[in-house]
Amino acid sequence: MVDKLKLFPVINHGSCMIQPVNARDLGKAYYQVLTIPADKAGTLYNLSG
């Protein structure tokens, strides 16, 4: 969004603790989680911004 619109949303006057996440990076992370060995099953990953 920032690349195309040259805008960056500021939520709640900038007091929120979030960071934008690149969709491609998030997709790569999901793929890596889905292809990990079975012994890692049940592990939690925080993939939000």
Short mmCIF file of C-alpha atoms in Angstrom, two decimals:
data_model
loop_
_atom_site.label_atom_id
_atom_site.label_comp_id
_atom_site.label_asym_id
_atom_site.label_seq_id
_atom_site.Cartn_x
_atom_site.Cartn_y
_atom_site.Cartn_z
CA MET A 1 0.00 0.00 0.00
CA VAL A 2 2.77 2.44 0.87
CA ASP A 3 4.56 1.82 -2.45
CA LYS A 4 1.47 2.50 -4.58
CA LEU A 5 -0.33 5.21 -2.64
CA LYS A 6 2.62 6.88 -0.87
CA LEU A 7 0.47 6.83 2.26
CA PHE A 8 1.08 5.15 5.58
CA PRO A 9 -1.93 4.64 7.85
CA VAL A 10 -1.51 5.83 11.43
CA ILE A 11 -3.96 4.04 13.69
CA ASN A 12 -5.15 5.44 17.04
CA HIS A 13 -2.90 8.52 16.81
CA GLY A 14 0.20 6.34 16.44
CA SER A 15 -0.16 4.65 19.82
CA CYS A 16 -0.82 1.13 18.45
CA MET A 17 2.05 -1.33 18.53
CA ILE A 18 1.73 -2.74 15.00
CA GLN A 19 4.03 -2.84 12.02
CA PRO A 20 3.11 -3.46 8.39
CA VAL A 21 3.96 -6.91 7.04
CA ASN A 22 4.99 -7.51 3.44
CA ALA A 23 2.57 -9.97 1.82
CA ARG A 24 5.38 -11.85 0.07
CA ASP A 25 7.31 -12.26 3.35
CA LEU A 26 4.16 -13.51 5.05
CA GLY A 27 3.52 -15.99 2.23
CA LYS A 28 7.08 -17.32 2.51
CA ALA A 29 6.67 -17.72 6.26
CA TYR A 30 3.40 -19.63 5.82
CA TYR A 31 5.05 -21.92 3.27
CA GLN A 32 7.99 -22.60 5.60
CA VAL A 33 5.63 -23.41 8.47
CA LEU A 34 3.64 -25.81 6.27
CA THR A 35 6.75 -27.65 5.10
CA ILE A 36 8.54 -28.12 8.45
CA PRO A 37 9.21 -31.59 9.88
CA ALA A 38 6.39 -33.31 11.76
CA ASP A 39 8.28 -33.09 15.09
CA LYS A 40 7.57 -29.34 15.12
CA ALA A 41 3.80 -29.91 14.94
CA GLY A 42 1.91 -27.88 17.52
CA THR A 43 4.46 -25.06 17.60
CA LEU A 44 2.90 -21.58 17.60
CA TYR A 45 4.26 -18.84 15.34
CA ASN A 46 3.32 -15.18 15.62
CA LEU A 47 3.16 -13.98 12.00
CA SER A 48 1.33 -10.70 12.49
CA GLY A 49 2.72 -7.20 12.21
#
